[in-house]
Amino acid sequence: MSKRFLYVNRKAPYGTIYALESLEVVLIGAAFEQDVSLAFLDDGVFQLTRGQQTDELGVKNFSPTYKALGDYDVNKIYVERESLEARGLTLDDLLPLTYEDEDDDWAEKDSIKLVSAAELAEIMEAQDVVLSF
Amino acid sequence: MLHTVNKSPLDRNALESCIKHVVQGSAVLLIEDGVYGAMQGTQKSPMVESAMKEVSFYVIGPDLKARGIDESRVIDGIDIIDYNGFVDLVEEYDKTQSWL
Amino acid sequence: MALEVNGKSVAVDEEGYLENRDDWDMDIAKAIAKEEGLDMSDSHWEVVNFLREYYDEYQIAPAVRVLTKSIGKKLGKDKGNSKYLYELFPYGPAKQACKIAGLPKPTGCV
């Protein structure tokens, strides 16, 4: 019986290790075939911005790895609307994350769902396990 | 005095507290996650824009780039500098205070 | 630790993975394969090149399950299965092929 896991991401990338650690745990955890969702709120929405270029800082740009989540069957990615708005961002500022739906002739679909804080609260409530980063 | 801020203003109050404690003629340098404070159109932009009447603001370009913030989204009037420019600022101001 | 190839020395970790991905070339791949007891055929190269492209795009080495699925999509069902991949890389397609491809150990490799 698979459990519902939600990874809650609230930190910006690079300034702290939380974002990268979360991504690694998600990828490792994906091998256990649980029902996995990811939530991005507060500064966590900055993890998904397009156009990150870290070569001048000498740290690894791990943002392309979010695009592999679909391959790992992680395709429920909730982004909080209020958090985007507070940061002057829209969905167009974020990486396009997609997956191929096995039950729909491998049609390519969007993984990101924009949700309100109230909706996200219910999503959190519906989980078996919530992991915070 | 040169003030440096390395925390996102949307996550911590380091920038807000810094702005409350700067005097005219000082400079504020946004580094690391502090660079989110240089963005236009955020909840915290009005606070920065108003502080800019009294003090000069600088932001580290490579830190912006790493985070995918295009220079066109930086508040007008904030100087974008590199890490060499950081060294110049430290030399120019007699003292430095870090807001962590 | 280091691996000697054509008089050139490249740094590897204690498990034999390249320390620096930019050191990689086909001769180094062949040398690592030899250490693994493998003789590189076109089929081996197909998987190794696939892994390098995957890494360039996503910045990770895929887990074996993801590798199998993605190979199947790109190179056909007859190649996208564990039997085919384990025949090529008996000690694990992800681990062994990643090592030959000069990539880090796969993320989510269990």
mmCIF file of C-alpha atoms in Angstrom:
data_model
loop_
_atom_site.group_PDB
_atom_site.id
_atom_site.type_symbol
_atom_site.label_atom_id
_atom_site.label_comp_id
_atom_site.label_asym_id
_atom_site.label_seq_id
_atom_site.Cartn_x
_atom_site.Cartn_y
_atom_site.Cartn_z
ATOM 1 C CA MET A 1 0.000 0.000 0.000
ATOM 2 C CA SER A 2 1.681 3.195 -1.113
ATOM 3 C CA LYS A 3 1.720 6.235 1.131
ATOM 4 C CA ARG A 4 1.237 9.858 0.199
ATOM 5 C CA PHE A 5 4.465 11.843 0.614
ATOM 6 C CA LEU A 6 4.636 15.616 0.311
ATOM 7 C CA TYR A 7 7.955 17.454 0.133
ATOM 8 C CA VAL A 8 7.539 21.075 1.218
ATOM 9 C CA ASN A 9 10.137 23.471 -0.247
ATOM 10 C CA ARG A 10 10.355 26.931 1.302
ATOM 11 C CA LYS A 11 13.953 28.071 0.725
ATOM 12 C CA ALA A 12 15.695 29.822 -2.159
ATOM 13 C CA PRO A 13 18.380 27.792 -3.995
ATOM 14 C CA TYR A 14 22.167 28.280 -3.470
ATOM 15 C CA GLY A 15 22.065 30.489 -0.326
ATOM 16 C CA THR A 16 21.444 27.395 1.788
ATOM 17 C CA ILE A 17 21.691 23.659 1.112
ATOM 18 C CA TYR A 18 17.982 22.925 1.676
ATOM 19 C CA ALA A 19 16.853 23.088 -1.972
ATOM 20 C CA LEU A 20 19.521 20.723 -3.261
ATOM 21 C CA GLU A 21 19.086 18.321 -0.325
ATOM 22 C CA SER A 22 15.357 18.168 -0.934
ATOM 23 C CA LEU A 23 15.828 17.450 -4.630
ATOM 24 C CA GLU A 24 18.271 14.641 -3.874
ATOM 25 C CA VAL A 25 15.962 13.080 -1.305
ATOM 26 C CA VAL A 26 13.068 13.256 -3.779
ATOM 27 C CA LEU A 27 15.114 11.502 -6.480
ATOM 28 C CA ILE A 28 16.316 8.797 -4.107
ATOM 29 C CA GLY A 29 12.855 8.387 -2.588
ATOM 30 C CA ALA A 30 11.296 8.052 -6.046
ATOM 31 C CA ALA A 31 12.729 4.526 -6.238
ATOM 32 C CA PHE A 32 10.281 3.406 -3.542
ATOM 33 C CA GLU A 33 7.209 3.970 -5.717
ATOM 34 C CA GLN A 34 5.208 6.008 -3.253
ATOM 35 C CA ASP A 35 2.647 8.660 -4.149
ATOM 36 C CA VAL A 36 4.922 11.712 -4.201
ATOM 37 C CA SER A 37 3.983 15.386 -4.469
ATOM 38 C CA LEU A 38 6.138 18.495 -4.205
ATOM 39 C CA ALA A 39 5.013 21.878 -2.888
ATOM 40 C CA PHE A 40 6.857 25.121 -3.559
ATOM 41 C CA LEU A 41 5.905 28.096 -1.420
ATOM 42 C CA ASP A 42 7.508 31.184 0.134
ATOM 43 C CA ASP A 43 11.092 31.557 -1.194
ATOM 44 C CA GLY A 44 10.897 27.949 -2.413
ATOM 45 C CA VAL A 45 9.283 29.222 -5.631
ATOM 46 C CA PHE A 46 12.681 30.748 -6.522
ATOM 47 C CA GLN A 47 14.042 27.200 -6.958
ATOM 48 C CA LEU A 48 12.024 26.818 -10.140
ATOM 49 C CA THR A 49 12.944 30.070 -11.916
ATOM 50 C CA ARG A 50 14.171 29.834 -15.491
ATOM 51 C CA GLY A 51 17.546 31.056 -16.683
ATOM 52 C CA GLN A 52 19.704 30.172 -13.662
ATOM 53 C CA GLN A 53 23.419 30.421 -14.554
ATOM 54 C CA THR A 54 25.891 29.626 -11.817
ATOM 55 C CA ASP A 55 29.202 29.315 -13.696
ATOM 56 C CA GLU A 56 30.577 32.580 -12.284
ATOM 57 C CA LEU A 57 29.905 31.377 -8.736
ATOM 58 C CA GLY A 58 31.560 27.992 -9.252
ATOM 59 C CA VAL A 59 28.609 26.058 -7.822
ATOM 60 C CA LYS A 60 26.527 23.495 -9.660
ATOM 61 C CA ASN A 61 23.360 24.743 -11.359
ATOM 62 C CA PHE A 62 20.909 22.041 -10.339
ATOM 63 C CA SER A 63 17.818 23.668 -11.840
ATOM 64 C CA PRO A 64 17.877 21.458 -15.006
ATOM 65 C CA THR A 65 17.411 18.446 -12.728
ATOM 66 C CA TYR A 66 13.848 19.529 -11.878
ATOM 67 C CA LYS A 67 13.028 18.761 -15.524
ATOM 68 C CA ALA A 68 13.963 15.096 -14.916
ATOM 69 C CA LEU A 69 11.308 14.707 -12.188
ATOM 70 C CA GLY A 70 8.759 13.614 -14.802
ATOM 71 C CA ASP A 71 11.035 10.681 -15.746
ATOM 72 C CA TYR A 72 11.049 9.710 -12.054
ATOM 73 C CA ASP A 73 7.219 9.684 -12.043
ATOM 74 C CA VAL A 74 7.121 12.756 -9.829
ATOM 75 C CA ASN A 75 4.461 14.788 -11.578
ATOM 76 C CA LYS A 76 2.405 16.551 -8.944
ATOM 77 C CA ILE A 77 4.173 19.841 -8.372
ATOM 78 C CA TYR A 78 2.157 22.437 -6.514
ATOM 79 C CA VAL A 79 3.232 26.089 -6.665
ATOM 80 C CA GLU A 80 1.522 28.547 -4.334
ATOM 81 C CA ARG A 81 -0.032 31.520 -6.100
ATOM 82 C CA GLU A 82 0.339 33.959 -3.176
ATOM 83 C CA SER A 83 4.071 33.204 -2.917
ATOM 84 C CA LEU A 84 4.610 33.897 -6.620
ATOM 85 C CA GLU A 85 2.638 37.141 -6.433
ATOM 86 C CA ALA A 86 4.545 38.408 -3.388
ATOM 87 C CA ARG A 87 7.735 37.987 -5.437
ATOM 88 C CA GLY A 88 6.486 39.646 -8.608
ATOM 89 C CA LEU A 89 6.642 36.316 -10.465
ATOM 90 C CA THR A 90 4.232 34.490 -12.761
ATOM 91 C CA LEU A 91 4.167 30.907 -14.082
ATOM 92 C CA ASP A 92 5.997 32.154 -17.200
ATOM 93 C CA ASP A 93 9.047 32.878 -15.008
ATOM 94 C CA LEU A 94 9.241 29.221 -13.983
ATOM 95 C CA LEU A 95 10.786 26.214 -15.740
ATOM 96 C CA PRO A 96 8.277 24.291 -17.836
ATOM 97 C CA LEU A 97 7.996 20.947 -16.020
ATOM 98 C CA THR A 98 6.200 18.140 -17.814
ATOM 99 C CA TYR A 99 5.630 14.390 -17.702
ATOM 100 C CA GLU A 100 4.348 11.780 -20.117
ATOM 101 C CA ASP A 101 1.052 10.257 -19.045
ATOM 102 C CA GLU A 102 1.241 6.481 -19.327
ATOM 103 C CA ASP A 103 -2.557 6.148 -19.090
ATOM 104 C CA ASP A 104 -3.134 8.634 -21.921
ATOM 105 C CA ASP A 105 -0.911 7.283 -24.722
ATOM 106 C CA TRP A 106 2.164 9.057 -23.269
ATOM 107 C CA ALA A 107 0.710 12.504 -23.901
ATOM 108 C CA GLU A 108 2.967 15.272 -22.535
ATOM 109 C CA LYS A 109 1.288 17.125 -19.679
ATOM 110 C CA ASP A 110 2.197 19.940 -17.288
ATOM 111 C CA SER A 111 3.386 18.839 -13.861
ATOM 112 C CA ILE A 112 3.026 22.262 -12.245
ATOM 113 C CA LYS A 113 -0.307 23.164 -10.703
ATOM 114 C CA LEU A 114 -0.861 26.673 -9.408
ATOM 115 C CA VAL A 115 -2.764 26.522 -6.119
ATOM 116 C CA SER A 116 -3.902 28.994 -3.474
ATOM 117 C CA ALA A 117 -2.639 28.856 0.101
ATOM 118 C CA ALA A 118 -6.038 27.481 1.161
ATOM 119 C CA GLU A 119 -5.860 24.724 -1.458
ATOM 120 C CA LEU A 120 -2.307 23.896 -0.433
ATOM 121 C CA ALA A 121 -3.439 23.612 3.184
ATOM 122 C CA GLU A 122 -5.889 20.897 2.133
ATOM 123 C CA ILE A 123 -3.249 19.129 0.066
ATOM 124 C CA MET A 124 -0.985 19.093 3.137
ATOM 125 C CA GLU A 125 -3.818 17.775 5.279
ATOM 126 C CA ALA A 126 -4.392 14.873 2.874
ATOM 127 C CA GLN A 127 -0.840 13.456 3.198
ATOM 128 C CA ASP A 128 0.484 10.528 5.194
ATOM 129 C CA VAL A 129 3.974 12.012 5.474
ATOM 130 C CA VAL A 130 5.126 15.631 5.098
ATOM 131 C CA LEU A 131 8.859 16.351 4.740
ATOM 132 C CA SER A 132 9.976 19.968 5.170
ATOM 133 C CA PHE A 133 12.983 21.636 3.605
ATOM 134 C CA MET B 1 29.593 52.417 6.590
ATOM 135 C CA LEU B 2 29.058 49.582 4.110
ATOM 136 C CA HIS B 3 26.235 47.224 5.047
ATOM 137 C CA THR B 4 26.031 43.776 3.475
ATOM 138 C CA VAL B 5 22.872 41.661 3.487
ATOM 139 C CA ASN B 6 22.925 37.993 2.466
ATOM 140 C CA LYS B 7 19.369 36.872 3.356
ATOM 141 C CA SER B 8 16.249 37.050 1.211
ATOM 142 C CA PRO B 9 13.995 39.854 2.509
ATOM 143 C CA LEU B 10 10.989 37.608 1.860
ATOM 144 C CA ASP B 11 12.357 34.974 4.222
ATOM 145 C CA ARG B 12 14.113 36.946 6.975
ATOM 146 C CA ASN B 13 14.036 40.495 8.318
ATOM 147 C CA ALA B 14 17.802 41.145 7.893
ATOM 148 C CA LEU B 15 17.272 43.691 5.075
ATOM 149 C CA GLU B 16 14.396 45.370 6.884
ATOM 150 C CA SER B 17 16.426 45.727 10.058
ATOM 151 C CA CYS B 18 19.456 46.928 8.091
ATOM 152 C CA ILE B 19 17.389 49.626 6.383
ATOM 153 C CA LYS B 20 16.094 50.802 9.784
ATOM 154 C CA HIS B 21 19.669 51.226 11.007
ATOM 155 C CA VAL B 22 21.450 52.910 8.111
ATOM 156 C CA VAL B 23 22.361 56.578 8.102
ATOM 157 C CA GLN B 24 22.562 58.878 5.113
ATOM 158 C CA GLY B 25 25.684 58.404 3.017
ATOM 159 C CA SER B 26 25.955 54.695 3.800
ATOM 160 C CA ALA B 27 25.821 51.945 1.237
ATOM 161 C CA VAL B 28 23.892 48.672 1.229
ATOM 162 C CA LEU B 29 25.309 45.743 -0.734
ATOM 163 C CA LEU B 30 23.013 42.805 -1.502
ATOM 164 C CA ILE B 31 24.861 39.480 -1.809
ATOM 165 C CA GLU B 32 23.928 35.752 -2.029
ATOM 166 C CA ASP B 33 20.198 35.323 -1.212
ATOM 167 C CA GLY B 34 20.152 39.040 -0.370
ATOM 168 C CA VAL B 35 19.935 39.754 -4.112
ATOM 169 C CA TYR B 36 16.202 38.971 -4.072
ATOM 170 C CA GLY B 37 15.909 42.339 -2.322
ATOM 171 C CA ALA B 38 16.996 44.040 -5.560
ATOM 172 C CA MET B 39 14.016 42.723 -7.558
ATOM 173 C CA GLN B 40 11.274 44.999 -8.855
ATOM 174 C CA GLY B 41 7.645 44.223 -8.125
ATOM 175 C CA THR B 42 8.017 42.187 -4.946
ATOM 176 C CA GLN B 43 6.318 42.830 -1.613
ATOM 177 C CA LYS B 44 9.602 44.263 -0.357
ATOM 178 C CA SER B 45 10.520 46.477 -3.340
ATOM 179 C CA PRO B 46 8.742 49.604 -1.976
ATOM 180 C CA MET B 47 10.819 49.371 1.210
ATOM 181 C CA VAL B 48 14.047 49.293 -0.808
ATOM 182 C CA GLU B 49 12.930 52.031 -3.218
ATOM 183 C CA SER B 50 12.161 54.319 -0.320
ATOM 184 C CA ALA B 51 15.507 53.615 1.400
ATOM 185 C CA MET B 52 17.325 54.435 -1.843
ATOM 186 C CA LYS B 53 16.528 58.129 -1.292
ATOM 187 C CA GLU B 54 19.030 58.125 1.583
ATOM 188 C CA VAL B 55 21.585 55.427 0.792
ATOM 189 C CA SER B 56 23.189 53.815 -2.267
ATOM 190 C CA PHE B 57 22.308 50.226 -3.117
ATOM 191 C CA TYR B 58 24.560 47.706 -4.852
ATOM 192 C CA VAL B 59 23.925 44.112 -5.885
ATOM 193 C CA ILE B 60 26.270 41.312 -6.980
ATOM 194 C CA GLY B 61 25.645 40.435 -10.658
ATOM 195 C CA PRO B 62 26.872 36.805 -10.549
ATOM 196 C CA ASP B 63 24.528 36.137 -7.596
ATOM 197 C CA LEU B 64 21.609 37.524 -9.635
ATOM 198 C CA LYS B 65 22.577 35.398 -12.613
ATOM 199 C CA ALA B 66 22.834 32.206 -10.568
ATOM 200 C CA ARG B 67 19.258 32.745 -9.405
ATOM 201 C CA GLY B 68 17.864 33.457 -12.865
ATOM 202 C CA ILE B 69 17.085 37.123 -12.111
ATOM 203 C CA ASP B 70 17.569 39.103 -15.303
ATOM 204 C CA GLU B 71 19.227 42.516 -14.902
ATOM 205 C CA SER B 72 16.111 44.086 -16.444
ATOM 206 C CA ARG B 73 14.191 43.076 -13.301
ATOM 207 C CA VAL B 74 16.498 44.924 -10.911
ATOM 208 C CA ILE B 75 15.109 48.119 -9.362
ATOM 209 C CA ASP B 76 16.310 51.169 -11.347
ATOM 210 C CA GLY B 77 19.149 52.919 -9.562
ATOM 211 C CA ILE B 78 20.693 49.850 -7.913
ATOM 212 C CA ASP B 79 24.263 49.384 -9.175
ATOM 213 C CA ILE B 80 25.088 45.882 -10.403
ATOM 214 C CA ILE B 81 28.701 45.007 -9.534
ATOM 215 C CA ASP B 82 30.918 41.910 -9.473
ATOM 216 C CA TYR B 83 33.067 40.538 -6.649
ATOM 217 C CA ASN B 84 35.922 42.900 -7.595
ATOM 218 C CA GLY B 85 33.476 45.759 -7.150
ATOM 219 C CA PHE B 86 32.720 44.331 -3.686
ATOM 220 C CA VAL B 87 36.424 44.695 -2.819
ATOM 221 C CA ASP B 88 36.402 48.295 -4.093
ATOM 222 C CA LEU B 89 33.415 49.098 -1.871
ATOM 223 C CA VAL B 90 35.120 47.625 1.182
ATOM 224 C CA GLU B 91 38.103 49.880 0.474
ATOM 225 C CA GLU B 92 35.926 52.937 -0.127
ATOM 226 C CA TYR B 93 33.990 52.704 3.141
ATOM 227 C CA ASP B 94 35.918 52.704 6.404
ATOM 228 C CA LYS B 95 33.748 50.075 8.098
ATOM 229 C CA THR B 96 31.619 47.106 7.100
ATOM 230 C CA GLN B 97 28.668 45.601 8.878
ATOM 231 C CA SER B 98 27.149 42.251 7.896
ATOM 232 C CA TRP B 99 23.444 41.626 8.376
ATOM 233 C CA LEU B 100 23.215 37.841 8.589
ATOM 234 C CA MET C 1 43.870 7.901 -6.997
ATOM 235 C CA ALA C 2 44.614 8.135 -10.684
ATOM 236 C CA LEU C 3 44.088 6.274 -13.917
ATOM 237 C CA GLU C 4 46.903 6.254 -16.516
ATOM 238 C CA VAL C 5 45.748 6.497 -20.140
ATOM 239 C CA ASN C 6 48.147 7.141 -23.045
ATOM 240 C CA GLY C 7 50.681 8.651 -20.682
ATOM 241 C CA LYS C 8 48.027 10.994 -19.282
ATOM 242 C CA SER C 9 46.932 10.724 -15.667
ATOM 243 C CA VAL C 10 43.319 11.420 -14.653
ATOM 244 C CA ALA C 11 41.970 11.585 -11.108
ATOM 245 C CA VAL C 12 39.412 8.989 -10.030
ATOM 246 C CA ASP C 13 37.723 8.335 -6.680
ATOM 247 C CA GLU C 14 38.154 5.166 -4.619
ATOM 248 C CA GLU C 15 35.424 3.408 -6.629
ATOM 249 C CA GLY C 16 36.943 4.376 -9.964
ATOM 250 C CA TYR C 17 34.583 7.212 -10.949
ATOM 251 C CA LEU C 18 36.233 10.191 -12.673
ATOM 252 C CA GLU C 19 36.742 13.123 -10.312
ATOM 253 C CA ASN C 20 36.392 15.620 -13.143
ATOM 254 C CA ARG C 21 33.867 14.979 -15.894
ATOM 255 C CA ASP C 22 35.799 17.199 -18.337
ATOM 256 C CA ASP C 23 38.722 14.727 -18.278
ATOM 257 C CA TRP C 24 36.603 12.200 -20.185
ATOM 258 C CA ASP C 25 37.368 11.016 -23.707
ATOM 259 C CA MET C 26 36.805 7.779 -25.601
ATOM 260 C CA ASP C 27 40.218 6.360 -24.690
ATOM 261 C CA ILE C 28 39.544 6.950 -21.011
ATOM 262 C CA ALA C 29 36.149 5.287 -21.414
ATOM 263 C CA LYS C 30 37.842 2.244 -22.974
ATOM 264 C CA ALA C 31 40.396 2.145 -20.154
ATOM 265 C CA ILE C 32 37.693 2.235 -17.463
ATOM 266 C CA ALA C 33 35.744 -0.434 -19.354
ATOM 267 C CA LYS C 34 38.841 -2.628 -19.446
ATOM 268 C CA GLU C 35 39.228 -2.297 -15.664
ATOM 269 C CA GLU C 36 35.595 -3.431 -15.446
ATOM 270 C CA GLY C 37 36.376 -6.401 -17.689
ATOM 271 C CA LEU C 38 34.341 -5.053 -20.607
ATOM 272 C CA ASP C 39 35.183 -4.744 -24.267
ATOM 273 C CA MET C 40 33.310 -1.747 -25.690
ATOM 274 C CA SER C 41 30.978 -2.652 -28.587
ATOM 275 C CA ASP C 42 28.674 -0.308 -30.530
ATOM 276 C CA SER C 43 25.864 -1.350 -28.190
ATOM 277 C CA HIS C 44 27.923 -0.343 -25.153
ATOM 278 C CA TRP C 45 28.737 3.006 -26.730
ATOM 279 C CA GLU C 46 25.066 3.617 -27.487
ATOM 280 C CA VAL C 47 24.215 3.391 -23.773
ATOM 281 C CA VAL C 48 27.277 5.365 -22.660
ATOM 282 C CA ASN C 49 26.531 8.170 -25.126
ATOM 283 C CA PHE C 50 22.894 8.175 -24.064
ATOM 284 C CA LEU C 51 23.980 8.660 -20.429
ATOM 285 C CA ARG C 52 26.280 11.532 -21.334
ATOM 286 C CA GLU C 53 23.485 13.283 -23.215
ATOM 287 C CA TYR C 54 21.096 12.711 -20.312
ATOM 288 C CA TYR C 55 23.615 14.242 -17.927
ATOM 289 C CA ASP C 56 24.168 17.276 -20.170
ATOM 290 C CA GLU C 57 20.449 17.932 -20.227
ATOM 291 C CA TYR C 58 19.471 17.180 -16.614
ATOM 292 C CA GLN C 59 22.738 17.360 -14.640
ATOM 293 C CA ILE C 60 22.185 13.918 -13.113
ATOM 294 C CA ALA C 61 22.934 10.328 -13.924
ATOM 295 C CA PRO C 62 19.530 8.618 -14.020
ATOM 296 C CA ALA C 63 18.530 5.775 -11.698
ATOM 297 C CA VAL C 64 18.449 2.399 -13.430
ATOM 298 C CA ARG C 65 14.635 2.365 -13.644
ATOM 299 C CA VAL C 66 14.663 5.777 -15.340
ATOM 300 C CA LEU C 67 17.531 4.755 -17.603
ATOM 301 C CA THR C 68 15.686 1.621 -18.750
ATOM 302 C CA LYS C 69 12.495 3.547 -19.486
ATOM 303 C CA SER C 70 14.302 6.382 -21.290
ATOM 304 C CA ILE C 71 16.420 4.012 -23.390
ATOM 305 C CA GLY C 72 13.238 2.192 -24.383
ATOM 306 C CA LYS C 73 11.692 5.434 -25.530
ATOM 307 C CA LYS C 74 14.758 6.561 -27.471
ATOM 308 C CA LEU C 75 16.271 3.323 -28.818
ATOM 309 C CA GLY C 76 13.308 0.957 -28.858
ATOM 310 C CA LYS C 77 11.650 -1.610 -26.585
ATOM 311 C CA ASP C 78 14.171 -4.356 -27.428
ATOM 312 C CA LYS C 79 16.860 -2.250 -25.730
ATOM 313 C CA GLY C 80 14.768 -0.624 -22.994
ATOM 314 C CA ASN C 81 14.712 -3.649 -20.692
ATOM 315 C CA SER C 82 16.894 -4.848 -17.829
ATOM 316 C CA LYS C 83 17.879 -8.100 -19.538
ATOM 317 C CA TYR C 84 19.479 -6.311 -22.492
ATOM 318 C CA LEU C 85 21.170 -3.700 -20.309
ATOM 319 C CA TYR C 86 22.486 -6.217 -17.747
ATOM 320 C CA GLU C 87 23.912 -8.342 -20.558
ATOM 321 C CA LEU C 88 25.928 -5.315 -21.670
ATOM 322 C CA PHE C 89 26.827 -4.174 -18.142
ATOM 323 C CA PRO C 90 26.693 -7.203 -15.821
ATOM 324 C CA TYR C 91 27.522 -5.224 -12.663
ATOM 325 C CA GLY C 92 24.564 -2.895 -13.162
ATOM 326 C CA PRO C 93 23.835 -0.699 -16.180
ATOM 327 C CA ALA C 94 23.533 2.519 -14.224
ATOM 328 C CA LYS C 95 26.609 2.058 -12.033
ATOM 329 C CA GLN C 96 28.948 0.493 -14.559
ATOM 330 C CA ALA C 97 27.873 2.489 -17.617
ATOM 331 C CA CYS C 98 27.972 5.743 -15.635
ATOM 332 C CA LYS C 99 31.509 5.012 -14.567
ATOM 333 C CA ILE C 100 32.563 4.400 -18.184
ATOM 334 C CA ALA C 101 30.688 7.546 -19.252
ATOM 335 C CA GLY C 102 32.734 9.568 -16.765
ATOM 336 C CA LEU C 103 29.660 10.528 -14.724
ATOM 337 C CA PRO C 104 29.163 10.515 -10.973
ATOM 338 C CA LYS C 105 27.419 7.553 -9.364
ATOM 339 C CA PRO C 106 23.719 7.703 -10.246
ATOM 340 C CA THR C 107 21.381 9.638 -7.972
ATOM 341 C CA GLY C 108 18.753 7.381 -6.506
ATOM 342 C CA CYS C 109 20.784 4.302 -7.222
ATOM 343 C CA VAL C 110 19.809 1.554 -4.768
#
